[in-house]
mmCIF file of C-alpha atoms in Angstrom:
data_model
loop_
_atom_site.group_PDB
_atom_site.id
_atom_site.type_symbol
_atom_site.label_atom_id
_atom_site.label_comp_id
_atom_site.label_asym_id
_atom_site.label_seq_id
_atom_site.Cartn_x
_atom_site.Cartn_y
_atom_site.Cartn_z
ATOM 1 C CA MET A 1 37.314 -27.807 53.803
ATOM 2 C CA GLN A 2 39.358 -29.784 56.326
ATOM 3 C CA CYS A 3 38.851 -27.066 58.936
ATOM 4 C CA LEU A 4 35.094 -27.185 58.426
ATOM 5 C CA LEU A 5 34.984 -30.982 58.576
ATOM 6 C CA ASN A 6 36.996 -30.981 61.819
ATOM 7 C CA SER A 7 34.837 -28.280 63.449
ATOM 8 C CA SER A 8 31.777 -28.824 65.607
ATOM 9 C CA PRO A 9 28.296 -28.363 64.064
ATOM 10 C CA SER A 10 28.135 -24.981 65.788
ATOM 11 C CA VAL A 11 30.646 -23.657 63.222
ATOM 12 C CA GLY A 12 28.739 -22.563 60.163
ATOM 13 C CA LEU A 13 31.337 -20.531 58.290
ATOM 14 C CA VAL A 14 35.077 -20.928 57.725
ATOM 15 C CA TYR A 15 37.221 -18.193 56.188
ATOM 16 C CA CYS A 16 40.895 -17.600 55.404
ATOM 17 C CA TRP A 17 43.320 -14.758 54.793
ATOM 18 C CA SER A 18 43.343 -13.146 51.345
ATOM 19 C CA VAL A 19 45.533 -10.790 49.343
ATOM 20 C CA ASP A 20 44.591 -8.154 46.784
ATOM 21 C CA ILE A 21 45.881 -8.748 43.261
ATOM 22 C CA ASN A 22 45.895 -6.569 40.156
ATOM 23 C CA ALA A 23 45.147 -7.457 36.526
ATOM 24 C CA ARG A 24 48.697 -8.845 36.142
ATOM 25 C CA GLU A 25 48.227 -11.277 39.046
ATOM 26 C CA GLU A 26 50.636 -9.257 41.193
ATOM 27 C CA ILE A 27 50.014 -9.028 44.944
ATOM 28 C CA ILE A 28 49.308 -5.429 45.892
ATOM 29 C CA GLY A 29 48.460 -3.598 49.112
ATOM 30 C CA ARG A 30 49.892 -3.609 52.611
ATOM 31 C CA TYR A 31 49.665 -6.440 55.112
ATOM 32 C CA CYS A 32 50.378 -5.920 58.790
ATOM 33 C CA ALA A 33 51.094 -8.933 60.985
ATOM 34 C CA ASP A 34 49.257 -7.525 64.031
ATOM 35 C CA VAL A 35 46.085 -6.914 62.037
ATOM 36 C CA TYR A 36 45.995 -10.397 60.539
ATOM 37 C CA GLN A 37 46.854 -12.117 63.792
ATOM 38 C CA THR A 38 44.071 -10.285 65.667
ATOM 39 C CA VAL A 39 41.317 -8.745 63.530
ATOM 40 C CA HIS A 40 41.521 -11.286 60.712
ATOM 41 C CA SER A 41 41.828 -14.224 63.101
ATOM 42 C CA THR A 42 38.472 -13.860 64.853
ATOM 43 C CA ASN A 43 36.825 -17.119 65.901
ATOM 44 C CA GLY A 44 33.696 -18.291 67.694
ATOM 45 C CA TYR A 45 30.774 -15.985 68.412
ATOM 46 C CA VAL A 46 31.599 -12.979 66.231
ATOM 47 C CA LEU A 47 28.404 -10.962 65.714
ATOM 48 C CA PRO A 48 29.430 -7.721 67.505
ATOM 49 C CA VAL A 49 32.912 -7.897 65.950
ATOM 50 C CA LEU A 50 31.437 -8.405 62.480
ATOM 51 C CA ALA A 51 29.086 -5.481 63.088
ATOM 52 C CA TYR A 52 32.142 -3.335 63.785
ATOM 53 C CA SER A 53 34.262 -4.550 60.856
ATOM 54 C CA ASN A 54 33.837 -7.071 58.040
ATOM 55 C CA PHE A 55 37.033 -8.948 58.850
ATOM 56 C CA LEU A 56 36.350 -11.492 56.067
ATOM 57 C CA ASN A 57 37.412 -8.759 53.611
ATOM 58 C CA ASN A 58 35.442 -9.933 50.556
ATOM 59 C CA GLY A 59 32.591 -12.123 49.352
ATOM 60 C CA SER A 60 34.855 -14.689 47.683
ATOM 61 C CA ASN A 61 36.400 -15.733 50.980
ATOM 62 C CA PRO A 62 34.100 -17.918 53.106
ATOM 63 C CA LEU A 63 33.099 -21.567 52.960
ATOM 64 C CA ILE A 64 29.548 -21.896 54.338
ATOM 65 C CA ARG A 65 27.627 -24.959 55.448
ATOM 66 C CA ARG A 66 24.529 -25.519 53.334
ATOM 67 C CA ILE A 67 22.406 -25.819 56.471
ATOM 68 C CA CYS A 68 23.258 -22.193 57.309
ATOM 69 C CA LEU A 69 21.568 -20.983 54.127
ATOM 70 C CA THR A 70 18.591 -23.205 54.833
ATOM 71 C CA SER A 71 18.376 -21.702 58.318
ATOM 72 C CA VAL A 72 19.060 -17.977 57.718
ATOM 73 C CA GLY A 73 18.175 -17.557 54.033
ATOM 74 C CA ASN A 74 20.189 -16.601 50.977
ATOM 75 C CA TYR A 75 21.526 -13.288 49.679
ATOM 76 C CA ASP A 76 19.035 -10.430 49.944
ATOM 77 C CA TYR A 77 18.185 -9.440 46.353
ATOM 78 C CA ARG A 78 15.920 -6.660 47.651
ATOM 79 C CA LEU A 79 18.935 -4.416 48.206
ATOM 80 C CA ARG A 80 19.390 -4.083 44.448
ATOM 81 C CA GLU A 81 15.742 -3.122 44.090
ATOM 82 C CA GLN A 82 16.505 -0.149 46.367
ATOM 83 C CA ASN A 83 19.497 0.884 44.222
ATOM 84 C CA ALA A 84 21.710 -0.381 47.024
ATOM 85 C CA GLU A 85 24.250 -2.994 46.070
ATOM 86 C CA GLY A 86 27.504 -4.381 47.398
ATOM 87 C CA CYS A 87 26.817 -5.447 51.004
ATOM 88 C CA GLU A 88 24.759 -8.560 50.261
ATOM 89 C CA ASP A 89 27.677 -10.642 51.526
ATOM 90 C CA LEU A 90 27.967 -8.707 54.809
ATOM 91 C CA ASP A 91 24.215 -8.994 55.363
ATOM 92 C CA LEU A 92 24.416 -12.771 54.911
ATOM 93 C CA TYR A 93 27.429 -13.119 57.231
ATOM 94 C CA LEU A 94 25.639 -11.154 59.947
ATOM 95 C CA ARG A 95 22.605 -13.422 59.747
ATOM 96 C CA ILE A 96 24.842 -16.490 59.923
ATOM 97 C CA ALA A 97 26.731 -15.001 62.893
ATOM 98 C CA GLU A 98 23.448 -14.686 64.769
ATOM 99 C CA GLN A 99 23.105 -18.469 64.855
ATOM 100 C CA TYR A 100 26.511 -19.994 64.153
ATOM 101 C CA GLU A 101 30.183 -19.636 65.063
ATOM 102 C CA PHE A 102 32.980 -18.690 62.660
ATOM 103 C CA GLN A 103 36.382 -20.345 62.288
ATOM 104 C CA VAL A 104 39.514 -19.013 60.568
ATOM 105 C CA VAL A 105 42.261 -20.763 58.619
ATOM 106 C CA PRO A 106 45.189 -18.375 59.261
ATOM 107 C CA GLU A 107 46.820 -18.763 55.856
ATOM 108 C CA PHE A 108 46.810 -16.701 52.653
ATOM 109 C CA LEU A 109 44.779 -18.970 50.376
ATOM 110 C CA MET A 110 43.094 -16.626 47.912
ATOM 111 C CA GLY A 111 43.611 -13.518 45.824
ATOM 112 C CA TYR A 112 40.950 -10.841 45.407
ATOM 113 C CA ARG A 113 41.282 -8.984 42.127
ATOM 114 C CA GLN A 114 41.082 -5.189 42.234
ATOM 115 C CA SER A 115 39.964 -3.195 39.188
ATOM 116 C CA ALA A 116 38.829 0.400 38.784
ATOM 117 C CA GLY A 117 35.553 -0.624 37.126
ATOM 118 C CA SER A 118 34.459 -3.103 39.780
ATOM 119 C CA LEU A 119 31.279 -2.743 41.822
ATOM 120 C CA SER A 120 33.354 -1.996 44.929
ATOM 121 C CA ARG A 121 34.193 1.377 43.346
ATOM 122 C CA ASN A 122 30.525 2.446 43.075
ATOM 123 C CA SER A 123 30.639 4.154 46.434
ATOM 124 C CA MET A 124 27.150 5.619 46.592
ATOM 125 C CA ARG A 125 25.344 2.324 45.999
ATOM 126 C CA ILE A 126 27.597 0.378 48.332
ATOM 127 C CA ALA A 127 27.212 3.005 51.078
ATOM 128 C CA LYS A 128 23.428 2.826 50.804
ATOM 129 C CA SER A 129 23.641 -0.958 50.907
ATOM 130 C CA TYR A 130 25.803 -0.796 54.040
ATOM 131 C CA ASN A 131 23.470 1.652 55.811
ATOM 132 C CA LEU A 132 20.376 -0.455 55.076
ATOM 133 C CA THR A 133 22.136 -3.614 56.252
ATOM 134 C CA MET A 134 23.307 -2.051 59.496
ATOM 135 C CA ALA A 135 19.914 -0.472 60.151
ATOM 136 C CA LYS A 136 18.321 -3.936 60.031
ATOM 137 C CA LEU A 137 20.971 -5.327 62.364
ATOM 138 C CA LYS A 138 20.560 -2.448 64.788
ATOM 139 C CA SER A 139 16.807 -3.042 65.010
ATOM 140 C CA ARG A 140 17.398 -6.730 65.779
ATOM 141 C CA HIS A 141 20.245 -6.184 68.248
ATOM 142 C CA PRO A 142 19.749 -3.119 70.454
ATOM 143 C CA GLU A 143 22.038 -4.799 73.022
ATOM 144 C CA ILE A 144 25.070 -3.928 70.891
ATOM 145 C CA PRO A 145 26.275 -0.499 72.092
ATOM 146 C CA ARG A 146 25.298 2.378 69.822
ATOM 147 C CA TYR A 147 28.845 3.660 69.635
ATOM 148 C CA PHE A 148 29.924 0.336 68.069
ATOM 149 C CA TYR A 149 27.632 1.152 65.154
ATOM 150 C CA ARG A 150 29.077 4.671 64.952
ATOM 151 C CA TRP A 151 32.628 3.305 64.956
ATOM 152 C CA SER A 152 31.586 0.839 62.278
ATOM 153 C CA ARG A 153 30.156 3.506 59.989
ATOM 154 C CA GLY A 154 33.214 5.723 60.360
ATOM 155 C CA TYR A 155 35.468 2.741 59.652
ATOM 156 C CA PHE A 156 33.394 1.808 56.607
ATOM 157 C CA TYR A 157 33.519 5.337 55.196
ATOM 158 C CA ASN A 158 37.292 5.196 55.669
ATOM 159 C CA TYR A 159 37.254 2.031 53.564
ATOM 160 C CA LEU A 160 35.303 3.853 50.850
ATOM 161 C CA VAL A 161 37.906 6.629 50.853
ATOM 162 C CA GLY A 162 40.578 4.075 49.984
ATOM 163 C CA GLN A 163 38.427 2.403 47.328
ATOM 164 C CA VAL A 164 37.511 5.542 45.395
ATOM 165 C CA PHE A 165 40.960 7.109 45.839
ATOM 166 C CA GLY A 166 42.550 3.974 44.429
ATOM 167 C CA SER A 167 40.291 4.154 41.369
ATOM 168 C CA GLY A 168 41.153 7.812 40.767
ATOM 169 C CA ASN A 169 37.733 9.164 41.744
ATOM 170 C CA ASN A 170 39.044 12.322 43.374
ATOM 171 C CA ARG A 171 35.816 14.144 44.166
ATOM 172 C CA ASP A 172 34.295 11.102 45.818
ATOM 173 C CA ALA A 173 37.492 10.594 47.841
ATOM 174 C CA ILE A 174 37.137 14.086 49.318
ATOM 175 C CA TYR A 175 33.397 13.529 49.839
ATOM 176 C CA TRP A 176 33.925 10.335 51.854
ATOM 177 C CA VAL A 177 36.638 11.954 53.965
ATOM 178 C CA TYR A 178 34.052 14.588 54.873
ATOM 179 C CA LYS A 179 31.379 11.947 55.592
ATOM 180 C CA ALA A 180 33.786 9.918 57.727
ATOM 181 C CA PHE A 181 34.681 13.024 59.749
ATOM 182 C CA ARG A 182 30.998 13.833 60.307
ATOM 183 C CA VAL A 183 30.422 10.346 61.712
ATOM 184 C CA ASP A 184 33.660 9.828 63.642
ATOM 185 C CA TRP A 185 36.337 12.429 64.404
ATOM 186 C CA ALA A 186 39.003 9.686 64.581
ATOM 187 C CA ILE A 187 39.776 10.095 60.886
ATOM 188 C CA VAL A 188 41.795 13.238 61.688
ATOM 189 C CA LEU A 189 44.339 10.951 63.407
ATOM 190 C CA ARG A 190 44.892 8.873 60.277
ATOM 191 C CA PRO A 191 48.128 10.104 58.685
ATOM 192 C CA GLY A 192 47.284 8.873 55.195
ATOM 193 C CA ILE A 193 44.087 10.892 55.003
ATOM 194 C CA TYR A 194 46.006 14.124 54.458
ATOM 195 C CA LYS A 195 47.840 12.543 51.534
ATOM 196 C CA VAL A 196 44.461 11.565 50.089
ATOM 197 C CA LEU A 197 43.138 15.113 50.426
ATOM 198 C CA LEU A 198 46.285 16.662 48.961
ATOM 199 C CA LEU A 199 46.642 14.288 46.003
ATOM 200 C CA SER A 200 42.917 14.295 45.268
ATOM 201 C CA SER A 201 42.946 18.093 45.132
ATOM 202 C CA LEU A 202 46.041 18.079 42.902
ATOM 203 C CA ARG A 203 44.473 15.505 40.600
ATOM 204 C CA ILE A 204 41.324 17.615 40.223
ATOM 205 C CA ILE A 205 43.392 20.704 39.402
ATOM 206 C CA VAL A 206 45.697 18.875 36.960
ATOM 207 C CA GLU A 207 42.778 17.131 35.262
ATOM 208 C CA LEU A 208 40.992 20.468 34.893
ATOM 209 C CA ILE A 209 44.081 22.049 33.366
ATOM 210 C CA ALA A 210 44.516 19.046 31.058
ATOM 211 C CA SER A 211 40.921 19.357 29.846
ATOM 212 C CA LEU A 212 41.252 23.114 29.258
ATOM 213 C CA THR A 213 44.493 22.742 27.309
ATOM 214 C CA GLY A 214 43.187 19.826 25.238
ATOM 215 C CA GLN A 215 45.755 17.312 26.493
ATOM 216 C CA ASN A 216 45.187 13.703 25.522
ATOM 217 C CA HIS A 217 43.090 11.975 28.200
ATOM 218 C CA LYS A 218 44.960 8.671 27.752
ATOM 219 C CA ILE A 219 48.275 10.387 28.451
ATOM 220 C CA TRP A 220 46.803 11.954 31.595
ATOM 221 C CA SER A 221 45.446 8.601 32.762
ATOM 222 C CA GLU A 222 48.798 6.872 32.289
ATOM 223 C CA PHE A 223 50.575 9.685 34.138
ATOM 224 C CA ARG A 224 48.044 9.476 36.976
ATOM 225 C CA ASP A 225 48.440 5.721 37.301
ATOM 226 C CA ARG A 226 52.233 5.880 37.377
ATOM 227 C CA SER A 227 52.373 8.852 39.721
ATOM 228 C CA PHE A 228 49.612 8.269 42.227
ATOM 229 C CA LEU A 229 48.244 4.738 41.966
ATOM 230 C CA ALA A 230 51.202 2.472 42.589
ATOM 231 C CA PRO A 231 50.390 0.492 45.758
ATOM 232 C CA LYS A 232 53.122 -1.510 47.397
ATOM 233 C CA SER A 233 53.492 -4.883 45.670
ATOM 234 C CA TYR A 234 54.970 -8.235 46.685
ATOM 235 C CA ARG A 235 56.369 -11.076 44.599
ATOM 236 C CA ASN A 236 54.768 -13.801 46.698
ATOM 237 C CA ILE A 237 53.301 -14.715 50.097
ATOM 238 C CA ALA A 238 56.725 -15.609 51.480
ATOM 239 C CA GLU A 239 57.832 -11.999 50.974
ATOM 240 C CA ILE A 240 54.893 -10.759 53.041
ATOM 241 C CA LYS A 241 55.811 -13.093 55.887
ATOM 242 C CA GLN A 242 59.448 -12.037 55.675
ATOM 243 C CA GLN A 243 58.308 -8.435 56.047
ATOM 244 C CA TRP A 244 56.315 -9.446 59.116
ATOM 245 C CA GLN A 245 59.467 -10.802 60.737
ATOM 246 C CA LYS A 246 61.255 -7.490 60.181
ATOM 247 C CA SER A 247 58.709 -5.069 61.544
ATOM 248 C CA SER A 248 55.116 -4.472 62.615
ATOM 249 C CA SER A 249 53.460 -1.108 62.050
ATOM 250 C CA PHE A 250 49.961 -1.636 63.504
ATOM 251 C CA LYS A 251 50.535 0.602 66.529
ATOM 252 C CA ASP A 252 52.916 3.176 65.074
ATOM 253 C CA SER A 253 50.377 6.017 64.858
ATOM 254 C CA LEU A 254 47.722 7.429 67.167
ATOM 255 C CA TYR A 255 45.098 6.287 64.681
ATOM 256 C CA ASP A 256 46.382 2.703 64.784
ATOM 257 C CA ARG A 257 46.454 2.775 68.577
ATOM 258 C CA LEU A 258 42.882 4.017 68.639
ATOM 259 C CA LEU A 259 41.787 1.253 66.270
ATOM 260 C CA SER A 260 43.566 -1.278 68.470
ATOM 261 C CA TYR A 261 41.763 0.062 71.564
ATOM 262 C CA ARG A 262 38.397 -0.079 69.829
ATOM 263 C CA TRP A 263 39.069 -3.571 68.543
ATOM 264 C CA HIS A 264 39.802 -4.836 72.050
ATOM 265 C CA GLN A 265 36.670 -3.103 73.389
ATOM 266 C CA VAL A 266 34.471 -4.777 70.784
ATOM 267 C CA ASN A 267 36.174 -8.136 71.283
ATOM 268 C CA LYS A 268 35.818 -7.873 75.057
ATOM 269 C CA PHE A 269 32.104 -7.184 74.702
ATOM 270 C CA CYS A 270 31.781 -10.063 72.231
ATOM 271 C CA GLN A 271 33.323 -12.531 74.671
ATOM 272 C CA GLY A 272 31.145 -11.460 77.585
ATOM 273 C CA ASP A 273 28.427 -13.791 78.829
ATOM 274 C CA SER A 274 25.982 -10.892 78.970
ATOM 275 C CA CYS A 275 26.338 -10.398 75.228
ATOM 276 C CA LYS A 276 25.324 -13.983 74.468
ATOM 277 C CA ARG A 277 22.410 -13.852 76.883
ATOM 278 C CA ALA A 278 21.201 -10.601 75.333
ATOM 279 C CA ASN A 279 21.303 -12.092 71.842
ATOM 280 C CA ARG A 280 17.851 -13.592 71.426
ATOM 281 C CA TYR A 281 19.023 -15.675 68.458
ATOM 282 C CA TRP A 282 21.884 -17.376 70.279
ATOM 283 C CA ASP A 283 21.188 -20.702 71.961
ATOM 284 C CA GLU A 284 24.248 -22.362 73.513
ATOM 285 C CA ASP A 285 22.351 -25.656 73.926
ATOM 286 C CA LYS A 286 21.130 -25.723 70.327
ATOM 287 C CA PHE A 287 23.936 -27.865 68.941
ATOM 288 C CA ALA A 288 24.374 -29.983 72.075
ATOM 289 C CA ARG A 289 20.824 -31.229 71.575
#
């Protein structure tokens, strides 16, 4: 709130850093200093960057000026009518980014609960929602390079791989690896993707054997959770920051280096004067008047 109050009227949305938490309130996941200090610290005119990656992470994150909703509209309920659900927040952020600047508070201030039954695990509906949202953006902003949209879709399908794999949906995990590869070959450079393919295949085989031999499904589920679904956890935020002081792994692999290159390309384009002039929604004198 203080960040928003201290910002100029051109800033319409303020966001912060967030952590994933499980049902026991434990912090789970992996947090790389380089990623948070670059990707998740994007300020100012952010439309092309947001088109490439939703760096806000989740819909619980932002604080939005009321005037933004008056200006750009509310969440688009029509996505649900098309059996497409899950990217209403991204669609709203993109419309806000067309007319307003973003500002970050670089602190971990919220936890985003992860559960296997959440909407974020319904990959087919959320993928359709994403594709419809990006198609609308692409029609409004042909000045954004086409390969940015391709990078974005490949990156988003990578995200879906992690979501469905984490929920134990093995067949969908393999499906989204295939879809990501069809869109963007870069996925073959991601070391973790081979673990996903291997463990997903093993899970399918073991689950099939368990069903044929009449093994208790609850026992199988507990074994699966203990064996395959134990993401790295932290006791508190201080432990994450201590880990940051020890090491940084953002550029350890070819995949990470490629993501870093692409990020800088998108950010460079976003900061260019030509990008602002090409954006028919952006008016630098709007707030001065």
